[in-house]
C-alpha angles and dihedrals in degrees: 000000000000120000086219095049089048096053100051100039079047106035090133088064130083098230127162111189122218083024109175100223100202081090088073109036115096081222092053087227114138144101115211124306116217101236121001122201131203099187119182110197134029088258102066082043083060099044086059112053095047083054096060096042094055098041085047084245120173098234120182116187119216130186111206095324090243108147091015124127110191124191117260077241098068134211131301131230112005123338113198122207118200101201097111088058101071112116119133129178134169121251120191093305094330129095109223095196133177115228100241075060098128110217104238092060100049090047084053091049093043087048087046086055097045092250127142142205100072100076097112089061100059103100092032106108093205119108131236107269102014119147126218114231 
């Protein structure tokens, strides 16, 4: 895996490479990651993970790195990071949320809109579709 490779086969992306990630925890734990991907639609999700697949590249998916202790070593390959996917909106009855989406948030939009059922999740600082290391 070459920086410059990566750059060019990603250039779409937002990516910073030997990014510590204690900058992004909430517990401000984490050497560098690798790469580290801020993707913004499903489509660059997408984009990278085929990428990865197809390049044998290690890939962890975070959502928004809250209740997350990562090692002063870091993580290898390409980390992605879905907070800049959080947008939620109500549709009819249904919550059509993005998986960088933080909890908190989507149970105060759901409550906003008279809906029910994510209660429990309004003092959890996770996000929707975030992923444990």
């Amino acid at each position: 895996m070459t920086i410059t490779k990566i750059k060019n086969d990603l250039k779409a992306i937002n990516l910073k490479f030997n990014e510590p990630l204690a900058k992004y925890t909430y517990t401000e734990t984490g050497g560098p990651a690798d790469v580290l991907a801020f993707p913004k639609t499903v489509s660059e999700v997408k984009e990278v993970s085929e990428y990865c697949t197809v390049n044998n590249i290690q890939m962890t998916i975070l959502g928004n790195a809250s209740n997350l202790i990562v090692s002063d070593l870091g993580i290898e390959g390409l980390v992605m990071i879905l907070t800049d996917m959080s947008a939620c909106e109500v549709v009819g009855t249904e919550l059509h949320v993005e998986a960088g989406a933080k909890l908190i948030d989507t149970a105060r939009v759901a409550l906003e809109a008279g809906l029910t059922g994510l209660e429990f999740a309004c003092g959890i600082p996770g996000s929707i579709g975030g992923q444990c290391i």
